[in-house]
CSV table of C-alpha atoms and ligand atoms in Angstrom, one decimal:
chain,number,residue,atom,x,y,z
A,1,MET,CA,-32.1,29.9,8.4
A,2,PRO,CA,-28.3,29.9,10.2
A,3,LEU,CA,-28.1,33.0,12.6
A,4,GLY,CA,-24.6,33.6,10.3
A,5,ASP,CA,-26.2,33.8,7.2
A,6,THR,CA,-28.5,37.0,8.2
A,7,LEU,CA,-25.3,38.5,9.3
A,8,PHE,CA,-23.4,37.9,5.5
A,9,GLY,CA,-27.0,39.0,4.3
A,10,GLY,CA,-27.4,35.7,2.7
A,11,PHE,CA,-24.2,34.5,1.6
A,12,GLY,CA,-25.6,31.1,2.2
A,13,SER,CA,-23.2,28.8,0.2
A,14,ASP,CA,-20.0,29.4,1.9
A,15,MET,CA,-18.1,27.0,1.5
A,16,ALA,CA,-14.8,25.4,2.8
A,17,ILE,CA,-12.8,22.4,0.5
A,18,ASP,CA,-10.2,20.8,0.6
A,19,LEU,CA,-8.7,20.1,-2.4
A,20,GLY,CA,-6.8,17.2,-1.9
A,21,THR,CA,-4.9,14.8,-3.9
A,22,ALA,CA,-6.6,11.8,-3.0
A,23,ASN,CA,-10.1,13.4,-2.1
A,24,THR,CA,-12.2,16.0,-2.1
A,25,LEU,CA,-14.6,17.2,0.5
A,26,VAL,CA,-16.6,20.2,0.6
A,27,SER,CA,-18.0,21.8,3.6
A,28,VAL,CA,-20.8,24.3,2.7
A,29,LYS,CA,-22.0,26.6,5.9
A,30,GLY,CA,-24.7,25.7,8.4
A,31,GLN,CA,-24.5,22.3,6.4
A,32,GLY,CA,-21.4,21.0,7.0
A,33,ILE,CA,-19.4,18.5,4.5
A,34,VAL,CA,-21.8,18.3,1.7
A,35,ILE,CA,-19.1,16.3,-0.7
A,36,ASN,CA,-16.6,13.9,0.0
A,37,GLU,CA,-15.5,12.5,-3.8
A,38,PRO,CA,-11.9,10.7,-4.8
A,39,SER,CA,-10.1,13.9,-7.1
A,40,VAL,CA,-10.3,11.7,-9.7
A,41,VAL,CA,-11.2,12.9,-13.4
A,42,ALA,CA,-12.3,10.6,-16.3
A,43,ILE,CA,-12.1,12.9,-19.4
A,44,GLU,CA,-12.2,11.9,-23.1
A,45,ASN,CA,-10.1,12.3,-26.2
A,46,GLN,CA,-10.8,12.5,-29.1
A,47,GLN,CA,-9.0,14.8,-32.5
A,48,GLN,CA,-6.8,16.2,-30.1
A,49,GLN,CA,-10.4,17.3,-27.9
A,50,GLN,CA,-10.8,16.9,-24.2
A,51,ARG,CA,-14.6,16.3,-23.0
A,52,VAL,CA,-14.5,15.6,-18.9
A,53,LEU,CA,-16.5,12.9,-18.6
A,54,ALA,CA,-17.3,12.1,-15.0
A,55,VAL,CA,-16.2,13.7,-11.9
A,56,GLY,CA,-15.2,12.1,-8.1
A,57,THR,CA,-16.8,8.5,-7.2
A,58,GLU,CA,-18.1,7.7,-10.6
A,59,ALA,CA,-14.5,8.9,-12.6
A,60,LYS,CA,-12.7,6.4,-9.7
A,61,GLU,CA,-14.5,3.7,-11.3
A,62,MET,CA,-13.0,4.0,-14.6
A,63,LEU,CA,-9.2,3.9,-12.8
A,64,GLY,CA,-7.4,1.4,-13.9
A,65,ARG,CA,-10.2,0.0,-16.3
A,66,THR,CA,-10.9,2.8,-19.3
A,67,PRO,CA,-10.7,1.6,-23.0
A,68,GLY,CA,-8.0,3.8,-24.8
A,69,SER,CA,-9.3,7.2,-26.1
A,70,ILE,CA,-10.9,7.6,-21.5
A,71,VAL,CA,-7.9,8.6,-19.3
A,72,ALA,CA,-9.1,8.6,-15.3
A,73,MET,CA,-6.7,10.7,-13.8
A,74,ARG,CA,-5.7,12.3,-10.7
A,75,PRO,CA,-4.8,15.7,-11.2
A,76,LEU,CA,-3.2,16.7,-8.4
A,77,LYS,CA,-1.7,13.0,-7.2
A,78,ASP,CA,2.2,13.8,-6.2
A,79,GLY,CA,0.9,17.1,-4.7
A,80,VAL,CA,2.0,19.1,-7.9
A,81,ILE,CA,-1.5,20.6,-10.3
A,82,ALA,CA,-0.3,18.4,-12.8
A,83,ASP,CA,-2.7,19.6,-15.5
A,84,PHE,CA,-4.2,23.0,-15.1
A,85,GLU,CA,-7.2,22.5,-16.9
A,86,VAL,CA,-8.3,19.6,-15.8
A,87,THR,CA,-8.0,19.9,-12.3
A,88,GLU,CA,-10.1,23.8,-12.9
A,89,ALA,CA,-12.5,21.7,-14.5
A,90,MET,CA,-12.7,19.5,-11.3
A,91,LEU,CA,-12.7,22.8,-8.6
A,92,ARG,CA,-15.9,24.1,-10.6
A,93,TYR,CA,-17.4,20.7,-11.1
A,94,PHE,CA,-17.1,20.5,-6.7
A,95,ILE,CA,-18.2,23.7,-6.7
A,96,ASN,CA,-21.5,24.3,-8.4
A,97,LYS,CA,-22.7,20.6,-7.2
A,98,ALA,CA,-22.4,21.7,-3.3
A,99,ALA,CA,-24.5,25.2,-4.2
A,100,GLY,CA,-27.1,23.0,-5.9
A,101,GLY,CA,-26.2,23.4,-9.3
A,102,ARG,CA,-26.6,26.5,-9.9
A,103,ARG,CA,-24.5,27.7,-12.7
A,104,ARG,CA,-25.0,31.4,-13.1
A,105,MET,CA,-25.4,33.3,-9.3
A,106,PRO,CA,-26.1,37.0,-8.8
A,107,TRP,CA,-22.7,38.7,-7.7
A,108,HIS,CA,-24.1,39.3,-4.2
A,109,SER,CA,-25.2,35.5,-3.3
A,110,LYS,CA,-22.4,34.7,-4.9
A,111,PRO,CA,-19.8,32.1,-1.5
A,112,ARG,CA,-17.0,33.0,0.2
A,113,VAL,CA,-13.6,29.9,-0.5
A,114,VAL,CA,-11.4,29.1,0.8
A,115,VAL,CA,-9.4,26.1,-0.1
A,116,CYS,CA,-7.2,24.2,0.9
A,117,VAL,CA,-3.8,22.7,-1.5
A,118,PRO,CA,-1.2,20.5,-1.2
A,119,SER,CA,2.2,22.8,0.4
A,120,GLY,CA,4.8,21.5,-2.9
A,121,VAL,CA,1.7,23.2,-4.8
A,122,THR,CA,3.7,26.2,-6.6
A,123,SER,CA,3.0,29.8,-6.1
A,124,VAL,CA,1.9,30.0,-10.3
A,125,GLU,CA,-0.2,26.6,-9.6
A,126,LYS,CA,-2.0,28.7,-6.2
A,127,ARG,CA,-3.0,31.3,-8.6
A,128,ALA,CA,-4.3,29.1,-10.9
A,129,VAL,CA,-6.7,27.2,-7.6
A,130,PHE,CA,-7.6,30.8,-6.8
A,131,GLU,CA,-8.3,32.2,-10.5
A,132,ALA,CA,-10.3,29.2,-10.8
A,133,THR,CA,-12.4,29.2,-7.5
A,134,ILE,CA,-13.0,32.8,-8.4
A,135,THR,CA,-14.0,31.1,-12.4
A,136,ALA,CA,-16.0,29.2,-11.4
A,137,GLY,CA,-18.9,31.4,-9.7
A,138,ALA,CA,-16.6,32.6,-6.0
A,139,ARG,CA,-16.5,36.2,-5.3
A,140,GLN,CA,-13.7,35.9,-2.4
A,141,ALA,CA,-11.2,33.1,-3.1
A,142,PHE,CA,-8.9,32.4,0.5
A,143,LEU,CA,-5.9,29.5,-0.1
A,144,ILE,CA,-4.4,28.1,3.3
A,145,GLU,CA,-1.8,25.9,4.1
A,146,GLU,CA,-2.8,22.2,4.3
A,147,PRO,CA,-0.6,21.9,8.0
A,148,MET,CA,-2.4,24.7,9.5
A,149,ALA,CA,-6.0,23.8,8.0
A,150,ALA,CA,-5.5,20.2,9.4
A,151,ALA,CA,-4.4,21.6,12.9
A,152,ILE,CA,-7.2,24.1,12.6
A,153,GLY,CA,-9.3,20.9,12.3
A,154,ALA,CA,-7.8,18.8,14.5
A,155,ASP,CA,-8.6,20.9,17.5
A,156,LEU,CA,-4.7,21.7,18.1
A,157,PRO,CA,-3.6,25.1,20.0
A,158,VAL,CA,-2.4,26.7,17.3
A,159,GLU,CA,-2.4,30.6,18.2
A,160,SER,CA,-0.5,29.0,21.6
A,161,PRO,CA,3.1,29.8,22.4
A,162,THR,CA,3.8,25.4,23.3
A,163,GLY,CA,4.4,24.7,19.8
A,164,SER,CA,1.9,21.6,17.7
A,165,MET,CA,3.4,19.6,15.3
A,166,VAL,CA,1.4,18.1,12.7
A,167,ILE,CA,1.6,15.0,11.0
A,168,ASP,CA,-1.1,15.1,7.7
A,169,ILE,CA,-0.3,11.7,5.5
A,170,GLY,CA,-2.7,12.0,2.3
A,171,GLY,CA,-2.8,10.0,-1.2
A,172,GLY,CA,0.4,11.4,-2.3
A,173,THR,CA,1.7,13.7,0.1
A,174,THR,CA,3.0,13.2,4.0
A,175,GLU,CA,3.4,16.7,5.5
A,176,VAL,CA,5.2,17.7,8.9
A,177,ALA,CA,4.9,20.6,10.6
A,178,VAL,CA,5.3,22.0,14.0
A,179,ILE,CA,3.0,25.2,14.8
A,180,SER,CA,3.2,27.6,17.1
A,181,LEU,CA,1.4,31.4,17.7
A,182,GLY,CA,-0.6,31.2,14.7
A,183,GLY,CA,1.9,30.1,12.7
A,184,ILE,CA,4.0,27.6,10.8
A,185,VAL,CA,8.2,27.1,12.8
A,186,ASN,CA,9.0,24.6,9.9
A,187,ALA,CA,8.0,22.1,7.9
A,188,THR,CA,8.4,19.7,5.6
A,189,SER,CA,6.3,17.6,2.4
A,190,ILE,CA,7.2,14.9,1.4
A,191,ARG,CA,6.0,12.7,-1.2
A,192,ILE,CA,6.0,9.6,0.3
A,193,ALA,CA,2.4,8.6,1.5
A,194,GLY,CA,-0.8,6.8,1.1
A,195,ASP,CA,-0.4,6.4,-3.0
A,196,ALA,CA,3.6,5.3,-2.0
A,197,PHE,CA,2.6,2.6,0.4
A,198,ASP,CA,0.1,1.4,-2.1
A,199,SER,CA,2.5,1.0,-4.7
A,200,ALA,CA,5.0,-1.1,-2.3
A,201,ILE,CA,1.9,-3.4,-1.6
A,202,VAL,CA,2.4,-3.7,-5.3
A,203,GLN,CA,5.5,-4.2,-6.4
A,204,TYR,CA,6.1,-7.2,-3.0
A,205,ALA,CA,3.5,-9.2,-4.6
A,206,LYS,CA,5.4,-8.9,-8.1
A,207,SER,CA,8.7,-9.7,-6.4
A,208,HIS,CA,8.3,-12.8,-3.8
A,209,PHE,CA,4.7,-14.3,-4.6
A,210,ASN,CA,5.0,-13.3,-8.7
A,211,LEU,CA,1.7,-11.7,-8.6
A,212,ALA,CA,0.8,-8.9,-9.9
A,213,ILE,CA,-2.0,-6.9,-7.9
A,214,GLY,CA,-3.1,-3.6,-8.8
A,215,GLU,CA,-2.9,-0.2,-6.5
A,216,ARG,CA,-6.3,-0.7,-6.0
A,217,THR,CA,-5.9,-4.4,-4.2
A,218,ALA,CA,-2.9,-2.8,-2.7
A,219,GLU,CA,-5.0,-0.7,-1.3
A,220,GLU,CA,-7.6,-3.0,0.1
A,221,LEU,CA,-5.3,-4.5,1.5
A,222,LYS,CA,-3.2,-2.1,3.2
A,223,ILE,CA,-6.8,-0.8,5.0
A,224,SER,CA,-7.8,-4.9,5.4
A,225,ILE,CA,-4.5,-6.0,7.3
A,226,GLY,CA,-1.7,-3.6,6.5
A,227,SER,CA,0.2,-2.2,10.2
A,228,ALA,CA,3.2,-0.5,10.2
A,229,ALA,CA,4.2,-2.0,14.2
A,230,PRO,CA,3.7,-5.7,15.2
A,231,LEU,CA,-0.4,-6.5,15.5
A,232,ALA,CA,-2.2,-8.2,18.6
A,233,GLU,CA,-3.2,-10.5,16.2
A,234,GLU,CA,-2.1,-10.8,12.9
A,235,VAL,CA,-4.8,-11.5,10.4
A,236,ASP,CA,-4.4,-13.3,6.8
A,237,VAL,CA,-6.4,-11.9,3.6
A,238,GLU,CA,-7.3,-14.2,0.4
A,239,VAL,CA,-5.6,-12.0,-3.3
A,240,ARG,CA,-6.2,-12.2,-6.7
A,241,GLY,CA,-4.5,-11.5,-9.1
A,242,ARG,CA,-1.9,-12.8,-12.1
A,243,ASP,CA,0.6,-14.9,-11.7
A,244,LEU,CA,3.4,-13.0,-13.6
A,245,LEU,CA,4.8,-17.0,-14.7
A,246,SER,CA,1.9,-18.4,-15.9
A,247,GLY,CA,-0.4,-15.3,-16.9
A,248,LEU,CA,-2.8,-17.2,-15.0
A,249,PRO,CA,-5.3,-15.8,-12.4
A,250,ARG,CA,-4.1,-16.9,-9.5
A,251,THR,CA,-5.5,-17.2,-5.6
A,252,LEU,CA,-3.5,-16.3,-2.6
A,253,ARG,CA,-3.3,-16.2,1.6
A,254,VAL,CA,-1.4,-13.4,2.4
A,255,GLU,CA,-0.4,-12.8,6.0
A,256,SER,CA,-0.8,-9.1,7.7
A,257,GLU,CA,3.6,-9.4,8.7
A,258,ASP,CA,4.1,-9.8,4.6
A,259,ILE,CA,2.7,-5.7,4.2
A,260,ARG,CA,4.3,-5.0,7.1
A,261,MET,CA,7.2,-6.5,5.6
A,262,ALA,CA,5.4,-4.5,2.4
A,263,LEU,CA,5.5,-1.1,3.4
A,264,ASP,CA,8.7,-1.1,5.5
A,265,ASP,CA,11.2,0.9,3.6
A,266,PRO,CA,8.0,4.0,3.0
A,267,ILE,CA,7.3,4.2,6.5
A,268,SER,CA,11.0,4.3,7.4
A,269,LYS,CA,11.3,6.9,5.6
A,270,MET,CA,8.1,8.6,6.3
A,271,VAL,CA,9.4,8.8,10.7
A,272,GLN,CA,13.2,10.1,9.5
A,273,ALA,CA,11.3,13.3,7.7
A,274,VAL,CA,9.9,13.3,10.7
A,275,LYS,CA,12.8,13.5,13.2
A,276,ASP,CA,14.3,16.1,10.1
A,277,THR,CA,11.8,18.8,11.2
A,278,LEU,CA,11.9,17.6,14.7
A,279,ASP,CA,15.8,18.1,14.2
A,280,GLU,CA,15.2,22.1,12.7
A,281,THR,CA,13.0,22.4,15.2
A,282,PRO,CA,14.3,25.7,18.3
A,283,PRO,CA,15.3,23.9,20.8
A,284,ASP,CA,12.3,24.6,23.3
A,285,LEU,CA,9.7,23.7,20.9
A,286,ALA,CA,11.3,20.2,20.2
A,287,SER,CA,11.2,19.7,23.8
A,288,ASP,CA,7.6,20.7,24.4
A,289,LEU,CA,6.4,18.2,21.5
A,290,MET,CA,8.7,15.6,23.5
A,291,GLU,CA,6.6,16.9,26.2
A,292,TYR,CA,2.7,17.0,25.0
A,293,GLY,CA,3.3,14.6,22.2
A,294,VAL,CA,2.1,14.5,18.4
A,295,VAL,CA,-1.2,14.2,15.8
A,296,LEU,CA,-1.4,12.4,13.1
A,297,THR,CA,-3.8,12.9,10.7
A,298,GLY,CA,-4.8,12.1,6.9
A,299,GLY,CA,-6.0,9.0,4.9
A,300,GLY,CA,-3.0,7.4,5.5
A,301,GLY,CA,-2.4,8.6,9.9
A,302,LEU,CA,-5.1,5.6,10.0
A,303,LEU,CA,-3.2,3.1,9.4
A,304,ARG,CA,-2.4,0.5,12.1
A,305,GLY,CA,0.3,1.1,14.6
A,306,LEU,CA,1.7,3.8,12.7
A,307,ASP,CA,1.5,5.9,16.5
A,308,GLU,CA,3.3,3.1,17.9
A,309,ARG,CA,5.9,3.0,15.2
A,310,LEU,CA,6.1,6.6,15.7
A,311,ARG,CA,6.5,6.2,19.5
A,312,HIS,CA,9.0,3.8,19.5
A,313,ASP,CA,11.5,5.5,16.8
A,314,ILE,CA,11.3,9.1,18.0
A,315,GLY,CA,10.1,8.6,21.7
A,316,VAL,CA,7.1,10.6,21.4
A,317,PRO,CA,3.6,10.5,22.6
A,318,VAL,CA,1.4,10.4,19.0
A,319,HIS,CA,-1.8,11.5,19.3
A,320,VAL,CA,-4.3,9.9,15.8
A,321,SER,CA,-6.7,11.9,15.7
A,322,GLU,CA,-10.7,11.0,15.7
A,323,THR,CA,-12.3,13.3,12.5
A,324,ALA,CA,-7.9,11.8,10.6
A,325,LEU,CA,-10.2,12.2,7.4
A,326,THR,CA,-12.1,15.6,7.6
A,327,ASN,CA,-9.6,17.9,9.8
A,328,VAL,CA,-8.5,19.9,6.7
A,329,VAL,CA,-12.0,20.3,5.5
A,330,LEU,CA,-13.6,21.2,9.2
A,331,GLY,CA,-10.3,23.1,9.6
A,332,CYS,CA,-11.0,25.1,6.8
A,333,ALA,CA,-15.0,25.9,7.6
A,334,ALA,CA,-13.3,27.6,11.4
A,335,VAL,CA,-11.5,29.6,9.1
A,336,LEU,CA,-14.9,31.0,7.3
A,337,GLU,CA,-16.6,31.0,10.4
A,338,SER,CA,-13.9,33.5,12.5
A,339,PRO,CA,-13.5,36.6,11.3
A,340,GLU,CA,-10.6,36.5,13.4
A,341,TYR,CA,-8.5,33.8,11.2
A,342,LEU,CA,-9.9,35.7,8.1
A,343,SER,CA,-7.1,37.9,9.3
A,344,GLN,CA,-4.2,35.7,9.3
A,345,SER,CA,-0.5,35.2,7.7
A,346,TYR,CA,-1.2,31.7,6.6
A,347,LEU,CA,-4.2,32.9,4.4
A,348,GLN,CA,-3.5,34.1,1.1
A,349,GLN,CA,-6.8,36.0,-0.2
A,350,GLN,CA,-8.0,37.0,-3.7
A,351,GLY,CA,-11.5,39.1,-5.6
B,401,ADP,P1,-5.5,13.7,0.4
B,401,ADP,O1,-5.4,14.2,1.8
B,401,ADP,O2,-3.8,13.7,0.2
B,401,ADP,O3,-6.8,14.3,-0.5
B,401,ADP,P2,-6.1,11.0,2.9
B,401,ADP,O4,-6.1,12.2,3.9
B,401,ADP,O5,-8.4,11.5,2.0
B,401,ADP,O6,-6.2,11.9,1.2
B,401,ADP,O7,-6.0,10.2,2.6
B,401,ADP,C1,-6.1,9.7,1.7
B,401,ADP,C2,-4.9,8.8,2.3
B,401,ADP,O8,-5.8,7.5,2.6
B,401,ADP,C3,-5.2,6.7,0.6
B,401,ADP,O9,-3.6,6.1,0.4
B,401,ADP,C4,-6.4,6.3,1.3
B,401,ADP,O10,-5.5,4.5,1.1
B,401,ADP,C5,-5.2,5.8,2.7
B,401,ADP,N1,-6.1,5.9,4.2
B,401,ADP,C6,-7.7,5.8,4.2
B,401,ADP,N2,-8.1,4.5,5.2
B,401,ADP,C7,-7.1,4.2,5.9
B,401,ADP,C8,-6.8,3.7,7.0
B,401,ADP,N3,-8.5,3.2,7.9
B,401,ADP,N4,-6.1,2.5,7.0
B,401,ADP,C9,-4.6,3.4,6.0
B,401,ADP,N5,-4.9,4.0,4.6
B,401,ADP,C10,-6.0,5.0,4.9
B,402,MG,MG1,-5.6,16.0,3.1
């Protein structure tokens, strides 16, 4: 049994949760990351009654393919909680699954849970997350601001007086934050991230090729050949869609330059948000950043050439985190395991 468990009297299932707009990750103390699934819930509507049919991976399979009475939804899609009850159901499902399916736990063996929510979430919505976490079976719940969790997970020196900048590009939101002395100095959150990249590709296929493609195909194109700066070797792939003129299925070769062109508008807006955040940063911290650079994280941070584009447009050194997809949950887990972190002001607590 890991030492931590004996110290905490058997609260072996303390948990860290990254409630992301695209993916939810759960890490259990002593076990590491045990859940990494899409933040999707499939709901059946019957005579004004809602029933949760599936959550996570299984539910994502249903997105865009469901019959009339079933909807597959992403309750946090734009970084705000679209539906409290659905978010609560999702959170409860993931907590129970991570705890090994035990539904009723005696109080003393209930876990402590650190949850990270997108920073666009309002205080009313945060309260709802707290309540959902407690009713899902947590003894104590902590909420942490996303950029802070991402920075801790990426091993940035958050306590140091030298500023760090983290750019976390998720599905629904991009969070840009400057951190120094254990606090967020300034931050910007915009609703342009991975999903906006996908829609830009859908739009481009429509307007340039008269081809209708789905969001999932667009996401595949983005990940396989998308880029934010010229590639050493440009590539092409075949896409299948529906011809908008004939209404029939059509196959087409798409080049990486096309996808780059499609992504240019959302990427320019994102670069502008980073510039704006730098503009609002106190000059001494800003010069630290120009020297030591910024860290790109989140799934969207993995887009090819985005680091190069930021270096070129802003002139700061940029580093893509090797753990881009897991930094937030790693940061939450680090917080759980360190009593110093648990007393910090960027954590809110209930229970
Ligand atoms: P969130 O924290 O909002 O749940 P994630 O950090 O999990 O989001 O990132 C999800 C987004 O990252 C999706 O839009 C996905 O398409 C995108 N993504 C994942 N891997 C890559 C990649 N290799 N290149 C570009 N985008 C990626
Ligand atoms: Mg995230």
